[in-house]
Amino acid sequence: MKRSMFEAFDYLLLVCVLALVATGIAFIYSSGINSDGILVTNEYIKQIVWASVGLVFVVFFAFYDYRRFERYVRWLYAGLLLVLIYTRIFGRYVNGARSWIGLGDFGIQPSEFGKVIFIFMLARYLSNSVQENQIKRLVVASLILAGPAGLILIQPDFGTASVYIPIFFIMCFLAGIPGRYLLFMLGAGVSAIVFTVLPVWNEYIMHGSAAFTVLLTNSKIKIAITLLVAVLCSVCMVFRHYFHGAKYFYWIAYALAIITLGLLCSVGASKVMKPYQIQRLIVFMDPSVDPLGSGWNIIQSKIAIGSGGVFGRSFLHGTQSHYRFLPQQSTDFIFSILSEEWGFAGGIFILLLFMIVIIRTLYIIRNCQSRFGTYIAAGILGMFVIHFFINVGMVMGMMPITGIPLLFLSYGGSSLLTAMSCVGILMSISSHKFHFSS
């Protein structure tokens, strides 16, 4: 049965998104007031402009057939890579990363818009490769991920690059790529982070008491250890070949291969990641290591959230933001301001709004009859979920500080336009779920 576009328009999703955006504008305004009650920035006005443009984006994408992008997505992806290369060379530094392009006060962050293009590109490949070998699908999908994520990582913008990874895993899992392959990649990534952080952790937290981590500080020794583990992995694979019934050799080799890849990646990560980025991971485990430096953000954010209590200090009466104890308070730490002024009740209100957005997205995924649309919606779901949990976890001291904004609330045109475009795309997928692509 055919339905009109207006009947398929998801008003509940739109109302929740507008409520989040309006709340964000209110607390961006609050963040601009100093201890004397004087408004010192006009960020909230800029956010209103971006929100108005974003609403136009929502309407455009909602009424535009998302399937028409499939024929252009390869060109868009190639253009994204070129723009990211240009940004790395000629972009301007903001918060330690060369990730912005623009003139004067106007600037855009291509890596934010790149998430949408990446989602479309990966969805196109996964939907057209269902009959192919699963290992080949994983390799090609990984290459699609490696292009933008690698270029963003060398900006260096570790936080934004990390968002691409859960999007990749969710889409690949939904596309039917075996879990053991995805678990292998996830394990290698986690082990790479662990091997990268261990030497610094030993120096700052253990104060040199964990002597074995000293081996990981020397690149030559680390490479030698990697080769040794790789040899052991190969031996286990040979044993598995001659002892077909001994499956434990397979799983031992599986674990050793994860460690080998993790060690190799940690060698590269230690050269790419800046010291302050590794320090952020350290202070996440113990903020007191550098209370006036890298640990300051987490400590002040916890104070702001804790002082809010159940119902908060009331709007415009927060102290941590107005006395400028919170850095990046209109972007990364907007939830801290909200929690101080609206308290636990305000945090629950935001959580409920995000939960409705996530549930509506799951509903769209469940009812979409197109693989292409299903994978796109899954990628958008992954983006919404990871942004929320990392940002909220970050300001509560449960996640490392990575500079990831809280979508719809944090100040910034690039992230807001990207998020609202995704909302429009979700509505387009929903309104075309009864039609098959040609």
Tab-separated table of C-alpha atoms in Angstrom:
chain	number	residue	atom	x	y	z
A	1	MET	CA	0.000	0.000	0.000
A	2	LYS	CA	1.358	3.383	-1.014
A	3	ARG	CA	1.716	6.115	1.545
A	4	SER	CA	2.299	9.808	1.006
A	5	MET	CA	5.582	11.388	2.038
A	6	PHE	CA	3.848	13.402	4.773
A	7	GLU	CA	2.296	10.280	6.273
A	8	ALA	CA	5.705	8.647	6.435
A	9	PHE	CA	7.375	11.733	7.943
A	10	ASP	CA	8.641	10.817	11.414
A	11	TYR	CA	7.335	13.645	13.601
A	12	LEU	CA	8.321	11.976	16.889
A	13	LEU	CA	11.921	11.744	15.718
A	14	LEU	CA	11.852	15.368	14.585
A	15	VAL	CA	10.362	16.642	17.862
A	16	CYS	CA	13.027	14.828	19.921
A	17	VAL	CA	15.826	16.186	17.745
A	18	LEU	CA	14.482	19.745	17.936
A	19	ALA	CA	14.170	19.419	21.718
A	20	LEU	CA	17.819	18.344	21.917
A	21	VAL	CA	18.939	21.189	19.648
A	22	ALA	CA	16.938	23.780	21.626
A	23	THR	CA	18.414	22.473	24.888
A	24	GLY	CA	21.888	22.707	23.388
A	25	ILE	CA	21.334	26.337	22.341
A	26	ALA	CA	20.111	27.202	25.847
A	27	PHE	CA	23.214	25.795	27.517
A	28	ILE	CA	25.568	27.232	24.909
A	29	TYR	CA	24.041	30.570	25.943
A	30	SER	CA	24.649	29.679	29.592
A	31	SER	CA	28.265	28.758	28.864
A	32	GLY	CA	28.854	32.247	27.432
A	33	ILE	CA	27.974	34.039	30.675
A	34	ASN	CA	30.826	34.907	33.017
A	35	SER	CA	30.882	35.201	36.822
A	36	ASP	CA	29.586	38.791	36.613
A	37	GLY	CA	26.505	37.695	34.701
A	38	ILE	CA	27.750	39.254	31.450
A	39	LEU	CA	27.384	37.450	28.121
A	40	VAL	CA	30.880	37.332	26.614
A	41	THR	CA	30.338	35.234	23.471
A	42	ASN	CA	27.812	35.049	20.646
A	43	GLU	CA	28.162	31.307	20.126
A	44	TYR	CA	24.484	30.703	20.828
A	45	ILE	CA	23.526	33.026	17.934
A	46	LYS	CA	25.791	31.092	15.579
A	47	GLN	CA	24.270	27.846	16.826
A	48	ILE	CA	20.768	29.172	16.099
A	49	VAL	CA	21.899	29.936	12.534
A	50	TRP	CA	23.403	26.461	12.151
A	51	ALA	CA	20.247	24.887	13.596
A	52	SER	CA	18.092	26.780	11.095
A	53	VAL	CA	20.285	25.597	8.225
A	54	GLY	CA	20.216	22.104	9.721
A	55	LEU	CA	16.425	22.116	9.692
A	56	VAL	CA	16.549	22.871	5.967
A	57	PHE	CA	18.928	19.911	5.592
A	58	VAL	CA	16.475	17.679	7.466
A	59	VAL	CA	13.619	18.628	5.147
A	60	PHE	CA	15.748	18.293	1.994
A	61	PHE	CA	17.110	14.852	2.813
A	62	ALA	CA	13.746	13.653	4.139
A	63	PHE	CA	12.033	14.337	0.819
A	64	TYR	CA	14.960	13.315	-1.387
A	65	ASP	CA	15.210	9.638	-2.315
A	66	TYR	CA	18.378	8.449	-0.559
A	67	ARG	CA	18.848	5.690	-3.173
A	68	ARG	CA	19.788	8.279	-5.787
A	69	PHE	CA	23.055	8.849	-3.928
A	70	GLU	CA	24.185	5.296	-4.675
A	71	ARG	CA	25.307	6.123	-8.201
A	72	TYR	CA	27.383	9.098	-6.994
A	73	VAL	CA	28.781	7.731	-3.763
A	74	ARG	CA	32.106	6.580	-5.236
A	75	TRP	CA	32.802	10.079	-6.519
A	76	LEU	CA	31.774	11.573	-3.190
A	77	TYR	CA	34.110	9.170	-1.395
A	78	ALA	CA	37.025	10.061	-3.696
A	79	GLY	CA	36.266	13.741	-3.155
A	80	LEU	CA	36.255	13.189	0.615
A	81	LEU	CA	39.738	11.660	0.493
A	82	LEU	CA	41.034	14.589	-1.564
A	83	VAL	CA	39.503	17.113	0.840
A	84	LEU	CA	41.016	15.291	3.836
A	85	ILE	CA	44.431	15.333	2.153
A	86	TYR	CA	44.025	19.055	1.477
A	87	THR	CA	42.973	19.613	5.102
A	88	ARG	CA	46.021	17.758	6.409
A	89	ILE	CA	48.338	19.946	4.332
A	90	PHE	CA	46.637	23.340	4.270
A	91	GLY	CA	44.048	23.176	7.078
A	92	ARG	CA	44.296	25.291	10.185
A	93	TYR	CA	45.120	24.082	13.654
A	94	VAL	CA	42.291	23.905	16.175
A	95	ASN	CA	42.894	22.209	19.554
A	96	GLY	CA	46.127	20.626	18.379
A	97	ALA	CA	44.810	19.139	15.126
A	98	ARG	CA	44.916	20.401	11.548
A	99	SER	CA	41.325	19.403	10.887
A	100	TRP	CA	39.573	22.597	9.783
A	101	ILE	CA	39.358	24.509	6.518
A	102	GLY	CA	37.865	27.950	5.969
A	103	LEU	CA	38.501	31.666	6.277
A	104	GLY	CA	38.275	33.887	9.345
A	105	ASP	CA	35.595	32.850	11.794
A	106	PHE	CA	33.964	30.580	9.227
A	107	GLY	CA	35.286	27.049	9.096
A	108	ILE	CA	34.140	23.508	8.522
A	109	GLN	CA	35.472	20.187	9.716
A	110	PRO	CA	35.432	17.806	6.713
A	111	SER	CA	35.895	14.749	8.928
A	112	GLU	CA	32.421	15.348	10.424
A	113	PHE	CA	30.655	15.403	7.048
A	114	GLY	CA	32.901	12.542	5.976
A	115	LYS	CA	31.082	10.188	8.353
A	116	VAL	CA	27.958	10.355	6.180
A	117	ILE	CA	29.902	9.748	2.958
A	118	PHE	CA	31.767	6.857	4.595
A	119	ILE	CA	28.481	5.308	5.739
A	120	PHE	CA	27.027	5.542	2.217
A	121	MET	CA	30.180	4.126	0.613
A	122	LEU	CA	30.410	1.187	3.006
A	123	ALA	CA	26.665	0.514	2.714
A	124	ARG	CA	26.948	0.481	-1.083
A	125	TYR	CA	29.747	-2.069	-1.027
A	126	LEU	CA	28.216	-4.323	1.625
A	127	SER	CA	24.819	-4.368	-0.109
A	128	ASN	CA	26.388	-5.279	-3.481
A	129	SER	CA	28.794	-7.956	-2.183
A	130	VAL	CA	26.469	-10.329	-0.345
A	131	GLN	CA	27.532	-13.317	-2.485
A	132	GLU	CA	31.267	-12.675	-2.202
A	133	ASN	CA	33.749	-14.404	0.096
A	134	GLN	CA	33.416	-13.058	3.630
A	135	ILE	CA	37.141	-12.517	4.131
A	136	LYS	CA	37.264	-10.514	0.904
A	137	ARG	CA	34.280	-8.454	2.067
A	138	LEU	CA	36.017	-7.708	5.364
A	139	VAL	CA	39.285	-6.741	3.649
A	140	VAL	CA	37.608	-4.405	1.158
A	141	ALA	CA	35.402	-2.908	3.877
A	142	SER	CA	38.520	-2.348	5.997
A	143	LEU	CA	40.177	-0.523	3.114
A	144	ILE	CA	37.100	1.703	2.793
A	145	LEU	CA	37.488	2.473	6.506
A	146	ALA	CA	41.264	2.933	6.348
A	147	GLY	CA	41.085	5.757	3.782
A	148	PRO	CA	39.225	8.460	5.745
A	149	ALA	CA	40.072	7.146	9.234
A	150	GLY	CA	43.799	7.044	8.452
A	151	LEU	CA	43.840	10.556	6.999
A	152	ILE	CA	41.929	11.890	10.003
A	153	LEU	CA	44.260	10.075	12.398
A	154	ILE	CA	47.345	11.815	10.980
A	155	GLN	CA	45.765	15.293	11.325
A	156	PRO	CA	45.961	14.172	14.214
A	157	ASP	CA	42.345	13.857	15.368
A	158	PHE	CA	42.168	10.600	17.286
A	159	GLY	CA	38.684	11.297	18.671
A	160	THR	CA	36.933	11.779	15.330
A	161	ALA	CA	38.833	8.897	13.722
A	162	SER	CA	37.731	6.592	16.544
A	163	VAL	CA	34.055	7.276	15.748
A	164	TYR	CA	34.439	5.670	12.309
A	165	ILE	CA	35.450	2.342	13.865
A	166	PRO	CA	32.234	1.392	15.754
A	167	ILE	CA	30.219	2.529	12.721
A	168	PHE	CA	32.280	0.076	10.660
A	169	PHE	CA	31.775	-2.817	13.105
A	170	ILE	CA	28.018	-2.329	13.414
A	171	MET	CA	27.499	-2.158	9.653
A	172	CYS	CA	29.726	-5.177	8.969
A	173	PHE	CA	28.040	-7.243	11.676
A	174	LEU	CA	24.597	-6.430	10.290
A	175	ALA	CA	25.872	-7.298	6.804
A	176	GLY	CA	26.605	-10.854	7.946
A	177	ILE	CA	30.398	-10.810	8.210
A	178	PRO	CA	31.293	-13.548	10.752
A	179	GLY	CA	31.745	-12.407	14.327
A	180	ARG	CA	35.108	-14.116	14.737
A	181	TYR	CA	36.577	-11.952	11.972
A	182	LEU	CA	35.248	-8.781	13.541
A	183	LEU	CA	36.367	-9.949	16.993
A	184	PHE	CA	39.862	-10.465	15.604
A	185	MET	CA	40.010	-6.865	14.352
A	186	LEU	CA	38.525	-5.516	17.575
A	187	GLY	CA	40.980	-7.510	19.682
A	188	ALA	CA	43.908	-6.298	17.595
A	189	GLY	CA	42.763	-2.692	18.020
A	190	VAL	CA	42.341	-2.983	21.774
A	191	SER	CA	45.694	-4.707	22.187
A	192	ALA	CA	47.354	-1.988	20.071
A	193	ILE	CA	46.010	0.678	22.438
A	194	VAL	CA	47.127	-1.321	25.478
A	195	PHE	CA	50.659	-1.828	24.125
A	196	THR	CA	50.874	1.860	23.210
A	197	VAL	CA	49.747	3.097	26.624
A	198	LEU	CA	51.573	0.554	28.832
A	199	PRO	CA	54.993	2.256	28.816
A	200	VAL	CA	53.507	5.648	29.756
A	201	TRP	CA	51.231	3.990	32.341
A	202	ASN	CA	54.265	2.340	33.900
A	203	GLU	CA	56.109	5.667	34.078
A	204	TYR	CA	53.334	7.878	35.468
A	205	ILE	CA	51.124	5.548	37.526
A	206	MET	CA	53.274	2.545	38.460
A	207	HIS	CA	56.415	4.722	38.719
A	208	GLY	CA	58.533	2.094	37.019
A	209	SER	CA	57.488	-0.837	39.211
A	210	ALA	CA	56.249	-2.901	36.246
A	211	ALA	CA	59.631	-3.676	34.754
A	212	PHE	CA	58.287	-5.812	31.886
A	213	THR	CA	56.768	-2.732	30.216
A	214	VAL	CA	60.258	-1.288	29.752
A	215	LEU	CA	60.654	-3.760	26.906
A	216	LEU	CA	57.857	-2.016	25.039
A	217	THR	CA	59.569	1.381	25.148
A	218	ASN	CA	62.339	0.223	22.828
A	219	SER	CA	61.159	-0.078	19.215
A	220	LYS	CA	63.779	-2.671	18.280
A	221	ILE	CA	62.920	-4.893	21.246
A	222	LYS	CA	59.211	-4.485	20.512
A	223	ILE	CA	59.744	-5.591	16.898
A	224	ALA	CA	61.782	-8.592	18.087
A	225	ILE	CA	58.971	-9.583	20.475
A	226	THR	CA	56.489	-9.194	17.639
A	227	LEU	CA	58.515	-11.527	15.411
A	228	LEU	CA	58.754	-14.089	18.216
A	229	VAL	CA	54.986	-14.057	18.782
A	230	ALA	CA	54.417	-14.312	15.023
A	231	VAL	CA	56.673	-17.404	14.872
A	232	LEU	CA	54.747	-19.019	17.741
A	233	CYS	CA	51.524	-18.259	15.902
A	234	SER	CA	52.874	-19.941	12.745
A	235	VAL	CA	53.960	-23.003	14.749
A	236	CYS	CA	50.454	-23.345	16.186
A	237	MET	CA	48.962	-23.156	12.698
A	238	VAL	CA	51.325	-25.913	11.528
A	239	PHE	CA	50.334	-28.079	14.500
A	240	ARG	CA	46.658	-27.468	13.690
A	241	HIS	CA	47.309	-28.637	10.133
A	242	TYR	CA	48.782	-31.958	11.300
A	243	PHE	CA	46.415	-32.456	14.246
A	244	HIS	CA	43.021	-31.769	12.690
A	245	GLY	CA	41.069	-32.635	15.824
A	246	ALA	CA	43.000	-30.242	18.064
A	247	LYS	CA	40.933	-27.069	17.700
A	248	TYR	CA	42.720	-25.451	20.600
A	249	PHE	CA	45.731	-24.900	18.302
A	250	TYR	CA	43.474	-22.750	16.127
A	251	TRP	CA	42.380	-20.590	19.045
A	252	ILE	CA	45.919	-20.288	20.401
A	253	ALA	CA	47.066	-19.135	16.958
A	254	TYR	CA	44.039	-16.816	16.833
A	255	ALA	CA	45.053	-15.156	20.124
A	256	LEU	CA	48.718	-14.928	19.149
A	257	ALA	CA	47.782	-13.353	15.815
A	258	ILE	CA	45.790	-10.687	17.675
A	259	ILE	CA	48.799	-9.950	19.887
A	260	THR	CA	51.125	-9.838	16.855
A	261	LEU	CA	48.913	-7.391	14.975
A	262	GLY	CA	48.405	-5.334	18.142
A	263	LEU	CA	52.165	-5.031	18.660
A	264	LEU	CA	52.699	-4.003	15.032
A	265	CYS	CA	49.959	-1.382	15.221
A	266	SER	CA	51.332	-0.041	18.512
A	267	VAL	CA	54.660	0.665	16.805
A	268	GLY	CA	52.873	2.873	14.293
A	269	ALA	CA	50.517	4.357	16.884
A	270	SER	CA	53.387	5.448	19.120
A	271	LYS	CA	54.764	7.457	16.192
A	272	VAL	CA	51.401	8.926	15.094
A	273	MET	CA	49.794	9.702	18.459
A	274	LYS	CA	50.938	12.885	20.137
A	275	PRO	CA	52.162	12.791	23.773
A	276	TYR	CA	49.126	14.762	24.979
A	277	GLN	CA	46.791	12.172	23.419
A	278	ILE	CA	48.506	9.320	25.254
A	279	GLN	CA	48.493	11.470	28.401
A	280	ARG	CA	44.693	11.748	28.129
A	281	LEU	CA	44.448	7.970	28.321
A	282	ILE	CA	46.673	7.973	31.383
A	283	VAL	CA	44.745	10.636	33.294
A	284	PHE	CA	41.534	8.766	32.514
A	285	MET	CA	42.847	5.998	34.772
A	286	ASP	CA	44.181	8.414	37.394
A	287	PRO	CA	43.389	12.155	36.984
A	288	SER	CA	45.550	12.978	40.018
A	289	VAL	CA	48.636	12.204	37.943
A	290	ASP	CA	48.347	15.686	36.395
A	291	PRO	CA	45.585	17.548	38.284
A	292	LEU	CA	46.499	20.990	36.908
A	293	GLY	CA	47.172	19.781	33.373
A	294	SER	CA	45.614	16.855	31.516
A	295	GLY	CA	43.608	15.764	34.571
A	296	TRP	CA	42.044	19.204	35.096
A	297	ASN	CA	39.194	18.646	32.632
A	298	ILE	CA	37.964	15.421	34.212
A	299	ILE	CA	38.271	16.726	37.767
A	300	GLN	CA	36.355	19.944	37.070
A	301	SER	CA	33.724	18.108	35.048
A	302	LYS	CA	33.076	15.694	37.907
A	303	ILE	CA	32.774	18.618	40.315
A	304	ALA	CA	30.223	20.285	38.032
A	305	ILE	CA	28.126	17.133	37.644
A	306	GLY	CA	28.308	16.284	41.351
A	307	SER	CA	27.353	19.783	42.480
A	308	GLY	CA	24.159	19.633	40.398
A	309	GLY	CA	22.535	17.103	42.698
A	310	VAL	CA	19.068	15.864	41.742
A	311	PHE	CA	17.508	19.000	40.265
A	312	GLY	CA	20.545	21.231	39.723
A	313	ARG	CA	21.430	24.773	40.686
A	314	SER	CA	18.844	26.097	38.198
A	315	PHE	CA	19.401	27.499	34.727
A	316	LEU	CA	22.133	30.182	34.441
A	317	HIS	CA	23.268	29.587	38.021
A	318	GLY	CA	26.126	27.145	37.454
A	319	THR	CA	29.486	28.059	38.964
A	320	GLN	CA	31.953	25.786	37.154
A	321	SER	CA	31.081	27.236	33.745
A	322	HIS	CA	30.534	30.850	34.755
A	323	TYR	CA	33.867	30.961	36.610
A	324	ARG	CA	35.512	29.304	33.595
A	325	PHE	CA	36.740	26.196	35.400
A	326	LEU	CA	35.517	24.019	32.528
A	327	PRO	CA	37.581	24.187	29.310
A	328	GLN	CA	35.794	23.681	25.980
A	329	GLN	CA	32.579	24.032	27.949
A	330	SER	CA	30.292	24.833	25.027
A	331	THR	CA	31.539	21.877	22.978
A	332	ASP	CA	33.031	18.821	24.668
A	333	PHE	CA	31.676	19.548	28.169
A	334	ILE	CA	28.185	20.857	27.407
A	335	PHE	CA	26.696	17.922	29.345
A	336	SER	CA	28.640	18.999	32.441
A	337	ILE	CA	27.000	22.439	32.361
A	338	LEU	CA	23.585	20.868	31.829
A	339	SER	CA	24.100	18.470	34.735
A	340	GLU	CA	25.206	21.262	37.064
A	341	GLU	CA	22.229	23.500	36.253
A	342	TRP	CA	19.535	20.867	35.667
A	343	GLY	CA	20.950	18.119	37.851
A	344	PHE	CA	20.334	14.388	37.554
A	345	ALA	CA	16.790	15.048	36.312
A	346	GLY	CA	18.137	17.049	33.368
A	347	GLY	CA	20.565	14.272	32.483
A	348	ILE	CA	17.719	11.733	32.500
A	349	PHE	CA	15.674	14.034	30.269
A	350	ILE	CA	18.484	14.138	27.684
A	351	LEU	CA	18.960	10.373	27.972
A	352	LEU	CA	15.264	9.759	27.277
A	353	LEU	CA	15.343	11.986	24.202
A	354	PHE	CA	18.360	10.123	22.845
A	355	MET	CA	16.732	6.778	23.653
A	356	ILE	CA	13.673	7.739	21.590
A	357	VAL	CA	15.931	8.740	18.686
A	358	ILE	CA	17.761	5.403	18.932
A	359	ILE	CA	14.518	3.398	19.185
A	360	ARG	CA	13.064	5.173	16.145
A	361	THR	CA	16.270	4.405	14.241
A	362	LEU	CA	16.019	0.728	15.207
A	363	TYR	CA	12.415	0.737	14.010
A	364	ILE	CA	13.540	2.117	10.640
A	365	ILE	CA	16.246	-0.546	10.371
A	366	ARG	CA	13.768	-3.307	11.172
A	367	ASN	CA	11.205	-2.202	8.598
A	368	CYS	CA	13.512	-1.255	5.728
A	369	GLN	CA	13.337	-3.721	2.830
A	370	SER	CA	16.491	-2.451	1.112
A	371	ARG	CA	19.915	-3.682	2.206
A	372	PHE	CA	21.420	-0.366	1.159
A	373	GLY	CA	18.975	1.569	3.330
A	374	THR	CA	19.314	-0.859	6.224
A	375	TYR	CA	23.096	-0.539	6.315
A	376	ILE	CA	22.933	3.256	6.075
A	377	ALA	CA	20.499	3.420	8.995
A	378	ALA	CA	22.734	1.040	10.973
A	379	GLY	CA	25.736	3.273	10.365
A	380	ILE	CA	23.814	6.340	11.508
A	381	LEU	CA	22.662	4.422	14.583
A	382	GLY	CA	26.272	3.577	15.382
A	383	MET	CA	27.272	7.231	15.008
A	384	PHE	CA	24.500	8.449	17.333
A	385	VAL	CA	25.206	5.793	19.977
A	386	ILE	CA	28.990	6.156	20.044
A	387	HIS	CA	28.850	9.956	20.216
A	388	PHE	CA	26.437	9.854	23.141
A	389	PHE	CA	28.159	7.201	25.219
A	390	ILE	CA	31.711	8.463	24.633
A	391	ASN	CA	30.854	12.107	25.334
A	392	VAL	CA	28.736	11.433	28.412
A	393	GLY	CA	31.205	8.819	29.641
A	394	MET	CA	34.044	11.277	29.032
A	395	VAL	CA	32.586	14.098	31.133
A	396	MET	CA	31.755	11.639	33.941
A	397	GLY	CA	35.294	10.260	34.002
A	398	MET	CA	34.240	6.849	32.671
A	399	MET	CA	35.883	7.300	29.255
A	400	PRO	CA	39.112	8.994	28.108
A	401	ILE	CA	38.822	12.595	26.890
A	402	THR	CA	38.799	12.391	23.099
A	403	GLY	CA	37.171	15.642	22.024
A	404	ILE	CA	33.998	14.014	20.683
A	405	PRO	CA	30.983	16.387	20.780
A	406	LEU	CA	27.537	15.519	22.084
A	407	LEU	CA	25.454	15.482	18.914
A	408	PHE	CA	22.631	18.047	18.661
A	409	LEU	CA	23.758	19.805	21.876
A	410	SER	CA	27.439	20.737	21.528
A	411	TYR	CA	28.397	23.979	19.829
A	412	GLY	CA	29.646	23.546	16.273
A	413	GLY	CA	28.170	23.819	12.813
A	414	SER	CA	29.893	20.818	11.254
A	415	SER	CA	28.716	18.294	13.842
A	416	LEU	CA	25.197	19.779	14.032
A	417	LEU	CA	24.674	19.841	10.247
A	418	THR	CA	26.032	16.293	9.972
A	419	ALA	CA	23.695	15.004	12.696
A	420	MET	CA	20.626	16.768	11.282
A	421	SER	CA	21.430	15.565	7.763
A	422	CYS	CA	21.472	12.029	9.159
A	423	VAL	CA	18.034	12.596	10.682
A	424	GLY	CA	16.716	13.632	7.275
A	425	ILE	CA	18.313	10.566	5.668
A	426	LEU	CA	16.654	8.318	8.256
A	427	MET	CA	13.290	9.851	7.374
A	428	SER	CA	14.004	9.292	3.687
A	429	ILE	CA	14.793	5.631	4.368
A	430	SER	CA	11.591	5.322	6.380
A	431	SER	CA	9.420	6.941	3.693
A	432	HIS	CA	10.894	4.719	0.951
A	433	LYS	CA	10.912	1.455	2.890
A	434	PHE	CA	8.044	0.045	0.807
A	435	HIS	CA	9.885	0.531	-2.476
A	436	PHE	CA	12.704	-1.596	-3.807
A	437	SER	CA	15.687	0.015	-5.450
A	438	SER	CA	16.085	-0.586	-9.148
